[in-house]
Amino acid sequence: MVTFFAALVLLILGYIFYSKFIERVFAVDDQTPTPAYAQKDDIDFVPMSWWKGNLIQLLNIAGLGPIYGAVAGALYGPVAFIWIVIGCIFAGGVHDYFSGMMSMRHGGAQFPSLVGRYLGKHIKVFINGLSLVLMLLVAAAFTAGPAQLISQISPVSFITALVIIFAYYILATVLPVNRVIGRIYPFLGGILLFMAVAVAAALILSGKPMPNLTFSNLHPGELPIWPLLMVTISCGAISGFHCTQSPIIARTMKKETDGRRIFYGAMVIEGVIALIWAAAGMTFFNGTYGLQEALAAGGPSGVVNEISTSLLGTMGGVLAIFGVIILPITTGDTALRSSRMIVTDLFSKFFNMDGKVKILLITVPLAIPTFYMATIDYTFLWRYVGWTNQVVATVMLWTATMYLLKNYKFHWISGVPATFMTGVVSMYIFYAPEGLNMDYQISAIIGSCITVAVVVWYATQILKYRHQKQAASDFTAV
């Protein structure tokens, strides 16, 4: 229990101190009007209060990610606590803050547009495709699960449930952001928080011993921590999906100083939620081996349902069902909305029709392949979300690094985690079963070579902008 509370305190301290340091490096300015006012269109660009933005951002980026991912990550033992804390403070919080604030500074630009501006057109083309694939995969995966549960607990068939969910998706994607998302999502975000806090309180009061970090139990089991843990627990530590969602809220910010509370704050809250569920998974089933048996028997939804019902009784069961159905849906619809926004940016030069007609014409073609993928096995889809998700996160961190370099700011705050995540994704694609399924040692060597090559490129960029800064300083002096 000492480890759990220590991790919780560190997350809070990370928000209080490190987020302020990040904000100072970015250099916020409340004198410049935000896109919510400068480009107000009453559809995507609509001013909203920071607390609404925080809860909506939390719901958009979280869903069941910090619950299912944390429960699966708990199989690695108490080392999961370390990754959640370090990943959230030094990688995820930085990633989310810069993805939101850079979007806001560039008129509410989508993630691929930022990539193109700071990493070049070729990377932009790649990331456009990868981002769309990621969001459609997330939307499909986060639809299949709820539809399956609805068909199990009601007379509604799986396909009928899918049709109902997608009808809502299209409605939520087409309507102005303050109509459905702005009114309902803060309330649903509050429920997500309440569910996590209630589970934590019940777990503490249950008297079950929470695992503490020791040299003997740091990582029980045979699963290799590197790089699997960093992909298994993404939501709660660092997740590329977040940078696709941040522009939605970046277009609603009233002032720049709200960014720290909205983006970094939502990431830390998600980290707390992941911490709670990782602790619950390890504690409730008396260790990682008991958790592994429970996951094999009922999957993540079965584990979440058993924990909630056993600890919280009938209310826990209701919350579990509500969460497994509602929370992923509220992530799926914003994934589709972000897809629509990216495609709109891509083809903005070719569309001159009415805004709502244009939105509908773009949304429907995106919904069709997503609907089809939702009929595929959920676990199959989720396997491919992980690596795609973390590649997007890595590219966003490098985008932030180049932004800081070009503006002669302290680039290490994003460059170090970008290097770390490059190592993760470079090895994972070669080692993972859904990748090339190669030998662990060979995968590690190839991944290390790729990472070294990227570090060399980073070093050349540092020297380039250092020389530019010196040349500019010499010219000014003359």
Tab-separated table of N, CA and C in Angstrom, residues 282-429:
chain	number	residue	atom	x	y	z
A	282	MET	N	-3.833	-6.314	-9.395
A	282	MET	CA	-2.823	-7.082	-8.657
A	282	MET	C	-3.321	-7.516	-7.287
A	283	THR	N	-4.131	-6.644	-6.641
A	283	THR	CA	-4.543	-6.880	-5.257
A	283	THR	C	-5.732	-7.819	-5.160
A	284	PHE	N	-6.759	-7.568	-5.951
A	284	PHE	CA	-8.020	-8.300	-5.826
A	284	PHE	C	-7.833	-9.789	-6.094
A	285	PHE	N	-6.953	-10.121	-7.043
A	285	PHE	CA	-6.775	-11.532	-7.411
A	285	PHE	C	-5.529	-12.135	-6.767
A	286	ASN	N	-5.042	-11.468	-5.708
A	286	ASN	CA	-3.926	-11.980	-4.912
A	286	ASN	C	-2.657	-12.221	-5.732
A	287	GLY	N	-2.327	-11.279	-6.581
A	287	GLY	CA	-1.080	-11.375	-7.338
A	287	GLY	C	-1.305	-11.519	-8.827
A	288	THR	N	-0.198	-11.538	-9.543
A	288	THR	CA	-0.269	-11.546	-11.008
A	288	THR	C	-0.761	-12.878	-11.566
A	289	TYR	N	-0.485	-13.970	-10.886
A	289	TYR	CA	-0.904	-15.268	-11.414
A	289	TYR	C	-2.412	-15.439	-11.308
A	290	GLY	N	-2.988	-14.985	-10.204
A	290	GLY	CA	-4.444	-15.018	-10.074
A	290	GLY	C	-5.103	-14.113	-11.092
A	291	LEU	N	-4.495	-12.949	-11.348
A	291	LEU	CA	-5.023	-12.035	-12.352
A	291	LEU	C	-4.955	-12.654	-13.739
A	292	GLN	N	-3.868	-13.352	-14.015
A	292	GLN	CA	-3.719	-13.984	-15.329
A	292	GLN	C	-4.817	-15.019	-15.560
A	293	GLU	N	-5.155	-15.790	-14.537
A	293	GLU	CA	-6.235	-16.774	-14.651
A	293	GLU	C	-7.580	-16.090	-14.878
A	294	ALA	N	-7.810	-14.985	-14.167
A	294	ALA	CA	-9.080	-14.251	-14.312
A	294	ALA	C	-9.209	-13.648	-15.710
A	295	LEU	N	-8.117	-13.122	-16.247
A	295	LEU	CA	-8.147	-12.556	-17.597
A	295	LEU	C	-8.378	-13.641	-18.638
A	296	ALA	N	-7.778	-14.806	-18.431
A	296	ALA	CA	-7.976	-15.908	-19.370
A	296	ALA	C	-9.422	-16.395	-19.350
A	297	ALA	N	-10.050	-16.316	-18.177
A	297	ALA	CA	-11.430	-16.809	-18.048
A	297	ALA	C	-12.469	-15.819	-18.550
A	298	GLY	N	-12.307	-14.545	-18.210
A	298	GLY	CA	-13.365	-13.587	-18.548
A	298	GLY	C	-12.934	-12.371	-19.327
A	299	GLY	N	-11.634	-12.272	-19.630
A	299	GLY	CA	-11.159	-11.110	-20.356
A	299	GLY	C	-11.180	-9.858	-19.488
A	300	PRO	N	-10.748	-8.725	-20.031
A	300	PRO	CA	-10.713	-7.481	-19.252
A	300	PRO	C	-12.078	-7.066	-18.721
A	301	SER	N	-13.131	-7.217	-19.544
A	301	SER	CA	-14.467	-6.806	-19.092
A	301	SER	C	-14.939	-7.669	-17.931
A	302	GLY	N	-14.605	-8.965	-17.973
A	302	GLY	CA	-14.981	-9.853	-16.871
A	302	GLY	C	-14.246	-9.504	-15.594
A	303	VAL	N	-12.962	-9.144	-15.714
A	303	VAL	CA	-12.170	-8.753	-14.550
A	303	VAL	C	-12.705	-7.470	-13.940
A	304	VAL	N	-12.984	-6.477	-14.785
A	304	VAL	CA	-13.517	-5.206	-14.301
A	304	VAL	C	-14.871	-5.409	-13.625
A	305	ASN	N	-15.706	-6.231	-14.219
A	305	ASN	CA	-17.035	-6.501	-13.655
A	305	ASN	C	-16.919	-7.200	-12.304
A	306	GLU	N	-16.014	-8.184	-12.196
A	306	GLU	CA	-15.857	-8.927	-10.935
A	306	GLU	C	-15.312	-8.029	-9.832
A	307	ILE	N	-14.322	-7.200	-10.150
A	307	ILE	CA	-13.763	-6.289	-9.157
A	307	ILE	C	-14.821	-5.305	-8.677
A	308	SER	N	-15.527	-4.679	-9.633
A	308	SER	CA	-16.522	-3.659	-9.296
A	308	SER	C	-17.662	-4.239	-8.481
A	309	THR	N	-18.175	-5.383	-8.924
A	309	THR	CA	-19.321	-5.990	-8.234
A	309	THR	C	-18.945	-6.470	-6.842
A	310	SER	N	-17.779	-7.099	-6.718
A	310	SER	CA	-17.358	-7.645	-5.423
A	310	SER	C	-17.044	-6.530	-4.422
A	311	LEU	N	-16.413	-5.457	-4.891
A	311	LEU	CA	-16.017	-4.385	-3.983
A	311	LEU	C	-17.148	-3.407	-3.690
A	312	LEU	N	-18.021	-3.184	-4.685
A	312	LEU	CA	-19.045	-2.135	-4.547
A	312	LEU	C	-20.469	-2.659	-4.576
A	313	GLY	N	-20.655	-3.974	-4.659
A	313	GLY	CA	-21.999	-4.532	-4.629
A	313	GLY	C	-22.793	-4.208	-5.891
A	314	THR	N	-24.104	-4.027	-5.702
A	314	THR	CA	-24.990	-3.766	-6.839
A	314	THR	C	-24.591	-2.503	-7.589
A	315	MET	N	-24.228	-1.464	-6.830
A	315	MET	CA	-23.806	-0.216	-7.464
A	315	MET	C	-22.577	-0.443	-8.335
A	316	GLY	N	-21.679	-1.284	-7.866
A	316	GLY	CA	-20.487	-1.584	-8.642
A	316	GLY	C	-20.819	-2.289	-9.936
A	317	GLY	N	-21.783	-3.211	-9.873
A	317	GLY	CA	-22.203	-3.906	-11.077
A	317	GLY	C	-22.802	-2.953	-12.099
A	318	VAL	N	-23.627	-2.040	-11.609
A	318	VAL	CA	-24.250	-1.049	-12.501
A	318	VAL	C	-23.176	-0.158	-13.122
A	319	LEU	N	-22.229	0.291	-12.282
A	319	LEU	CA	-21.148	1.138	-12.786
A	319	LEU	C	-20.295	0.402	-13.812
A	320	ALA	N	-20.028	-0.877	-13.548
A	320	ALA	CA	-19.201	-1.651	-14.463
A	320	ALA	C	-19.872	-1.780	-15.827
A	321	ILE	N	-21.156	-2.132	-15.810
A	321	ILE	CA	-21.888	-2.274	-17.071
A	321	ILE	C	-21.981	-0.933	-17.788
A	322	PHE	N	-22.284	0.107	-17.012
A	322	PHE	CA	-22.378	1.452	-17.583
A	322	PHE	C	-21.043	1.852	-18.208
A	323	GLY	N	-19.973	1.580	-17.480
A	323	GLY	CA	-18.652	1.958	-17.968
A	323	GLY	C	-18.260	1.197	-19.214
A	324	VAL	N	-18.470	-0.113	-19.224
A	324	VAL	CA	-18.064	-0.943	-20.350
A	324	VAL	C	-18.870	-0.600	-21.605
A	325	ILE	N	-20.070	-0.079	-21.431
A	325	ILE	CA	-20.907	0.290	-22.583
A	325	ILE	C	-20.690	1.742	-22.989
A	326	ILE	N	-20.803	2.663	-22.037
A	326	ILE	CA	-20.810	4.089	-22.360
A	326	ILE	C	-19.415	4.643	-22.635
A	327	LEU	N	-18.442	4.313	-21.778
A	327	LEU	CA	-17.132	4.946	-21.884
A	327	LEU	C	-16.423	4.681	-23.216
A	328	PRO	N	-16.392	3.442	-23.715
A	328	PRO	CA	-15.752	3.255	-25.012
A	328	PRO	C	-16.494	3.933	-26.156
A	329	ILE	N	-17.826	4.032	-26.041
A	329	ILE	CA	-18.606	4.707	-27.080
A	329	ILE	C	-18.222	6.175	-27.157
A	330	THR	N	-18.013	6.784	-25.994
A	330	THR	CA	-17.672	8.210	-25.972
A	330	THR	C	-16.247	8.470	-26.444
A	331	THR	N	-15.429	7.446	-26.522
A	331	THR	CA	-14.113	7.595	-27.136
A	331	THR	C	-14.211	7.324	-28.635
A	332	GLY	N	-15.049	6.364	-28.999
A	332	GLY	CA	-15.226	6.027	-30.410
A	332	GLY	C	-15.793	7.169	-31.219
A	333	ASP	N	-16.748	7.909	-30.642
A	333	ASP	CA	-17.364	8.986	-31.428
A	333	ASP	C	-16.395	10.141	-31.664
A	334	THR	N	-15.565	10.450	-30.673
A	334	THR	CA	-14.592	11.525	-30.878
A	334	THR	C	-13.453	11.065	-31.792
A	335	ALA	N	-13.177	9.754	-31.822
A	335	ALA	CA	-12.201	9.232	-32.788
A	335	ALA	C	-12.719	9.465	-34.204
A	336	LEU	N	-14.007	9.220	-34.409
A	336	LEU	CA	-14.605	9.455	-35.719
A	336	LEU	C	-14.643	10.950	-36.035
A	337	ARG	N	-14.915	11.768	-35.018
A	337	ARG	CA	-14.931	13.217	-35.225
A	337	ARG	C	-13.542	13.717	-35.629
A	338	SER	N	-12.508	13.211	-34.969
A	338	SER	CA	-11.142	13.604	-35.320
A	338	SER	C	-10.789	13.153	-36.727
A	339	SER	N	-11.241	11.956	-37.103
A	339	SER	CA	-11.015	11.477	-38.467
A	339	SER	C	-11.641	12.430	-39.470
A	340	ARG	N	-12.854	12.857	-39.172
A	340	ARG	CA	-13.551	13.802	-40.057
A	340	ARG	C	-12.777	15.114	-40.157
A	341	MET	N	-12.253	15.600	-39.043
A	341	MET	CA	-11.510	16.858	-39.036
A	341	MET	C	-10.220	16.745	-39.842
A	342	ILE	N	-9.540	15.587	-39.753
A	342	ILE	CA	-8.303	15.394	-40.508
A	342	ILE	C	-8.591	15.343	-42.006
A	343	VAL	N	-9.617	14.576	-42.384
A	343	VAL	CA	-9.967	14.478	-43.809
A	343	VAL	C	-10.436	15.833	-44.339
A	344	THR	N	-11.160	16.588	-43.519
A	344	THR	CA	-11.590	17.937	-43.920
A	344	THR	C	-10.385	18.820	-44.209
A	345	ASP	N	-9.362	18.747	-43.331
A	345	ASP	CA	-8.151	19.530	-43.560
A	345	ASP	C	-7.430	19.091	-44.837
A	346	LEU	N	-7.430	17.770	-45.089
A	346	LEU	CA	-6.748	17.244	-46.257
A	346	LEU	C	-7.363	17.740	-47.560
A	347	PHE	N	-8.693	17.791	-47.581
A	347	PHE	CA	-9.389	18.113	-48.825
A	347	PHE	C	-10.087	19.468	-48.783
A	348	SER	N	-9.650	20.332	-47.879
A	348	SER	CA	-10.312	21.634	-47.726
A	348	SER	C	-10.268	22.461	-49.006
A	349	LYS	N	-9.216	22.266	-49.822
A	349	LYS	CA	-9.093	23.043	-51.056
A	349	LYS	C	-10.122	22.636	-52.106
A	350	PHE	N	-10.663	21.421	-51.958
A	350	PHE	CA	-11.564	20.902	-52.988
A	350	PHE	C	-13.030	20.997	-52.601
A	351	PHE	N	-13.315	21.447	-51.354
A	351	PHE	CA	-14.697	21.533	-50.875
A	351	PHE	C	-15.096	22.988	-50.688
A	352	ASN	N	-16.155	23.398	-51.376
A	352	ASN	CA	-16.661	24.762	-51.238
A	352	ASN	C	-18.141	24.774	-50.877
A	353	MET	N	-18.657	23.626	-50.454
A	353	MET	CA	-20.084	23.515	-50.154
A	353	MET	C	-20.370	23.914	-48.714
A	354	ASP	N	-21.651	23.894	-48.353
A	354	ASP	CA	-22.095	24.241	-47.007
A	354	ASP	C	-21.398	23.367	-45.975
A	355	GLY	N	-21.066	23.973	-44.835
A	355	GLY	CA	-20.310	23.272	-43.804
A	355	GLY	C	-20.936	21.980	-43.338
A	356	LYS	N	-22.231	21.974	-43.042
A	356	LYS	CA	-22.883	20.778	-42.515
A	356	LYS	C	-22.985	19.681	-43.575
A	357	VAL	N	-23.222	20.078	-44.823
A	357	VAL	CA	-23.276	19.095	-45.910
A	357	VAL	C	-21.902	18.457	-46.086
A	358	LYS	N	-20.872	19.280	-46.069
A	358	LYS	CA	-19.501	18.795	-46.214
A	358	LYS	C	-19.159	17.816	-45.093
A	359	ILE	N	-19.522	18.169	-43.870
A	359	ILE	CA	-19.238	17.307	-42.718
A	359	ILE	C	-19.912	15.954	-42.877
A	360	LEU	N	-21.170	15.948	-43.316
A	360	LEU	CA	-21.917	14.698	-43.479
A	360	LEU	C	-21.319	13.840	-44.589
A	361	LEU	N	-20.930	14.474	-45.705
A	361	LEU	CA	-20.359	13.748	-46.833
A	361	LEU	C	-19.010	13.124	-46.479
A	362	ILE	N	-18.296	13.724	-45.556
A	362	ILE	CA	-17.010	13.166	-45.123
A	362	ILE	C	-17.210	12.096	-44.050
A	363	THR	N	-18.166	12.313	-43.159
A	363	THR	CA	-18.364	11.412	-42.025
A	363	THR	C	-18.870	10.038	-42.456
A	364	VAL	N	-19.842	9.999	-43.337
A	364	VAL	CA	-20.457	8.724	-43.731
A	364	VAL	C	-19.447	7.762	-44.353
A	365	PRO	N	-18.613	8.198	-45.321
A	365	PRO	CA	-17.611	7.269	-45.868
A	365	PRO	C	-16.609	6.760	-44.835
A	366	LEU	N	-16.335	7.556	-43.807
A	366	LEU	CA	-15.449	7.102	-42.735
A	366	LEU	C	-16.136	6.080	-41.835
A	367	ALA	N	-17.434	6.257	-41.645
A	367	ALA	CA	-18.184	5.362	-40.762
A	367	ALA	C	-18.347	3.969	-41.359
A	368	ILE	N	-18.408	3.876	-42.687
A	368	ILE	CA	-18.667	2.580	-43.334
A	368	ILE	C	-17.553	1.562	-43.063
A	369	PRO	N	-16.262	1.867	-43.339
A	369	PRO	CA	-15.219	0.883	-43.019
A	369	PRO	C	-15.076	0.633	-41.517
A	370	THR	N	-15.362	1.661	-40.717
A	370	THR	CA	-15.304	1.489	-39.267
A	370	THR	C	-16.361	0.496	-38.811
A	371	PHE	N	-17.560	0.597	-39.387
A	371	PHE	CA	-18.651	-0.339	-39.068
A	371	PHE	C	-18.237	-1.759	-39.418
A	372	TYR	N	-17.622	-1.923	-40.587
A	372	TYR	CA	-17.193	-3.261	-41.001
A	372	TYR	C	-16.159	-3.826	-40.031
A	373	MET	N	-15.150	-3.011	-39.659
A	373	MET	CA	-14.116	-3.494	-38.748
A	373	MET	C	-14.677	-3.834	-37.379
A	374	ALA	N	-15.773	-3.177	-36.988
A	374	ALA	CA	-16.388	-3.458	-35.689
A	374	ALA	C	-16.981	-4.852	-35.631
A	375	THR	N	-17.205	-5.470	-36.786
A	375	THR	CA	-17.743	-6.836	-36.809
A	375	THR	C	-16.641	-7.878	-36.626
A	376	ILE	N	-15.380	-7.419	-36.691
A	376	ILE	CA	-14.240	-8.311	-36.487
A	376	ILE	C	-14.006	-8.494	-34.991
A	377	ASP	N	-13.367	-9.597	-34.619
A	377	ASP	CA	-13.106	-9.895	-33.206
A	377	ASP	C	-12.400	-8.741	-32.511
A	378	TYR	N	-12.911	-8.338	-31.350
A	378	TYR	CA	-12.389	-7.186	-30.596
A	378	TYR	C	-10.916	-7.371	-30.233
A	379	THR	N	-10.555	-8.555	-29.753
A	379	THR	CA	-9.177	-8.775	-29.312
A	379	THR	C	-8.206	-8.692	-30.492
A	380	PHE	N	-8.645	-9.108	-31.670
A	380	PHE	CA	-7.816	-9.017	-32.867
A	380	PHE	C	-7.539	-7.555	-33.208
A	381	LEU	N	-8.592	-6.734	-33.164
A	381	LEU	CA	-8.443	-5.313	-33.447
A	381	LEU	C	-7.494	-4.657	-32.454
A	382	TRP	N	-7.674	-4.978	-31.177
A	382	TRP	CA	-6.915	-4.296	-30.125
A	382	TRP	C	-5.421	-4.584	-30.212
A	383	ARG	N	-5.067	-5.752	-30.738
A	383	ARG	CA	-3.647	-6.088	-30.887
A	383	ARG	C	-2.944	-5.095	-31.803
A	384	TYR	N	-3.647	-4.599	-32.793
A	384	TYR	CA	-3.032	-3.693	-33.766
A	384	TYR	C	-3.159	-2.230	-33.365
A	385	VAL	N	-3.977	-1.952	-32.360
A	385	VAL	CA	-4.089	-0.583	-31.864
A	385	VAL	C	-2.808	-0.193	-31.130
A	386	GLY	N	-2.236	-1.141	-30.358
A	386	GLY	CA	-1.110	-0.841	-29.469
A	386	GLY	C	0.078	-0.212	-30.162
A	387	TRP	N	0.660	-0.920	-31.154
A	387	TRP	CA	1.866	-0.405	-31.808
A	387	TRP	C	1.563	0.858	-32.600
A	388	THR	N	0.447	0.859	-33.327
A	388	THR	CA	0.047	2.043	-34.100
A	388	THR	C	-0.055	3.255	-33.186
A	389	ASN	N	-0.672	3.043	-32.033
A	389	ASN	CA	-0.876	4.095	-31.049
A	389	ASN	C	0.449	4.694	-30.578
A	390	GLN	N	1.407	3.840	-30.266
A	390	GLN	CA	2.675	4.326	-29.714
A	390	GLN	C	3.598	4.912	-30.784
A	391	VAL	N	3.443	4.499	-32.030
A	391	VAL	CA	4.190	5.149	-33.107
A	391	VAL	C	3.710	6.590	-33.266
A	392	VAL	N	2.396	6.780	-33.224
A	392	VAL	CA	1.830	8.132	-33.310
A	392	VAL	C	2.335	8.983	-32.148
A	393	ALA	N	2.383	8.419	-30.945
A	393	ALA	CA	2.885	9.157	-29.779
A	393	ALA	C	4.335	9.563	-29.977
A	394	THR	N	5.139	8.660	-30.512
A	394	THR	CA	6.557	8.942	-30.741
A	394	THR	C	6.734	10.073	-31.744
A	395	VAL	N	5.961	10.031	-32.821
A	395	VAL	CA	6.053	11.084	-33.843
A	395	VAL	C	5.627	12.433	-33.260
A	396	MET	N	4.601	12.444	-32.399
A	396	MET	CA	4.165	13.689	-31.782
A	396	MET	C	5.261	14.257	-30.883
A	397	LEU	N	5.950	13.411	-30.149
A	397	LEU	CA	7.033	13.887	-29.292
A	397	LEU	C	8.173	14.477	-30.129
A	398	TRP	N	8.482	13.854	-31.264
A	398	TRP	CA	9.514	14.417	-32.137
A	398	TRP	C	9.051	15.725	-32.766
A	399	THR	N	7.750	15.833	-33.054
A	399	THR	CA	7.200	17.080	-33.588
A	399	THR	C	7.358	18.205	-32.569
A	400	ALA	N	7.046	17.898	-31.313
A	400	ALA	CA	7.218	18.889	-30.244
A	400	ALA	C	8.686	19.265	-30.085
A	401	THR	N	9.568	18.276	-30.227
A	401	THR	CA	11.005	18.535	-30.094
A	401	THR	C	11.486	19.496	-31.177
A	402	MET	N	11.038	19.287	-32.414
A	402	MET	CA	11.437	20.168	-33.506
A	402	MET	C	10.837	21.566	-33.328
A	403	TYR	N	9.632	21.635	-32.795
A	403	TYR	CA	9.021	22.943	-32.502
A	403	TYR	C	9.893	23.709	-31.499
A	404	LEU	N	10.327	23.018	-30.465
A	404	LEU	CA	11.156	23.660	-29.447
A	404	LEU	C	12.529	24.032	-29.996
A	405	LEU	N	13.108	23.161	-30.810
A	405	LEU	CA	14.408	23.458	-31.412
A	405	LEU	C	14.329	24.696	-32.305
A	406	LYS	N	13.317	24.750	-33.150
A	406	LYS	CA	13.180	25.863	-34.089
A	406	LYS	C	12.909	27.186	-33.384
A	407	ASN	N	12.348	27.097	-32.172
A	407	ASN	CA	12.085	28.308	-31.403
A	407	ASN	C	13.133	28.535	-30.320
A	408	TYR	N	14.227	27.761	-30.410
A	408	TYR	CA	15.370	27.893	-29.492
A	408	TYR	C	14.944	27.768	-28.029
A	409	LYS	N	14.109	26.768	-27.760
A	409	LYS	CA	13.651	26.510	-26.397
A	409	LYS	C	14.258	25.206	-25.881
A	410	PHE	N	13.977	24.889	-24.638
A	410	PHE	CA	14.572	23.731	-23.971
A	410	PHE	C	13.941	22.437	-24.525
A	411	HIS	N	14.564	21.895	-25.581
A	411	HIS	CA	13.981	20.780	-26.343
A	411	HIS	C	14.085	19.427	-25.656
A	412	TRP	N	14.930	19.327	-24.633
A	412	TRP	CA	15.151	18.019	-23.988
A	412	TRP	C	13.891	17.475	-23.332
A	413	ILE	N	12.959	18.350	-22.940
A	413	ILE	CA	11.762	17.874	-22.231
A	413	ILE	C	10.906	16.954	-23.102
A	414	SER	N	11.017	17.105	-24.412
A	414	SER	CA	10.316	16.192	-25.313
A	414	SER	C	11.290	15.277	-26.056
A	415	GLY	N	12.527	15.741	-26.250
A	415	GLY	CA	13.503	14.944	-26.977
A	415	GLY	C	13.898	13.662	-26.257
A	416	VAL	N	14.033	13.714	-24.939
A	416	VAL	CA	14.399	12.513	-24.173
A	416	VAL	C	13.289	11.467	-24.209
A	417	PRO	N	12.026	11.828	-23.875
A	417	PRO	CA	10.974	10.813	-23.993
A	417	PRO	C	10.748	10.351	-25.431
A	418	ALA	N	10.994	11.227	-26.419
A	418	ALA	CA	10.859	10.823	-27.821
A	418	ALA	C	11.876	9.736	-28.161
A	419	THR	N	13.093	9.898	-27.659
A	419	THR	CA	14.137	8.892	-27.882
A	419	THR	C	13.762	7.572	-27.220
A	420	PHE	N	13.266	7.663	-25.990
A	420	PHE	CA	12.851	6.470	-25.257
A	420	PHE	C	11.754	5.717	-26.021
A	421	MET	N	10.743	6.438	-26.489
A	421	MET	CA	9.630	5.800	-27.190
A	421	MET	C	10.049	5.282	-28.564
A	422	THR	N	11.050	5.913	-29.162
A	422	THR	CA	11.589	5.389	-30.418
A	422	THR	C	12.158	3.995	-30.196
A	423	GLY	N	12.866	3.825	-29.087
A	423	GLY	CA	13.392	2.513	-28.746
A	423	GLY	C	12.293	1.494	-28.523
A	424	VAL	N	11.203	1.926	-27.896
A	424	VAL	CA	10.074	1.021	-27.626
A	424	VAL	C	9.457	0.518	-28.926
A	425	VAL	N	9.040	1.442	-29.787
A	425	VAL	CA	8.307	1.040	-30.989
A	425	VAL	C	9.222	0.362	-32.012
A	426	SER	N	10.507	0.749	-32.026
A	426	SER	CA	11.431	0.147	-32.983
A	426	SER	C	11.630	-1.334	-32.709
A	427	MET	N	11.687	-1.712	-31.445
A	427	MET	CA	11.849	-3.124	-31.115
A	427	MET	C	10.525	-3.873	-31.157
A	428	TYR	N	9.445	-3.213	-30.717
A	428	TYR	CA	8.160	-3.898	-30.564
A	428	TYR	C	7.671	-4.485	-31.883
A	429	ILE	N	7.779	-3.751	-32.979
A	429	ILE	CA	7.237	-4.212	-34.250
A	429	ILE	C	7.942	-5.472	-34.743
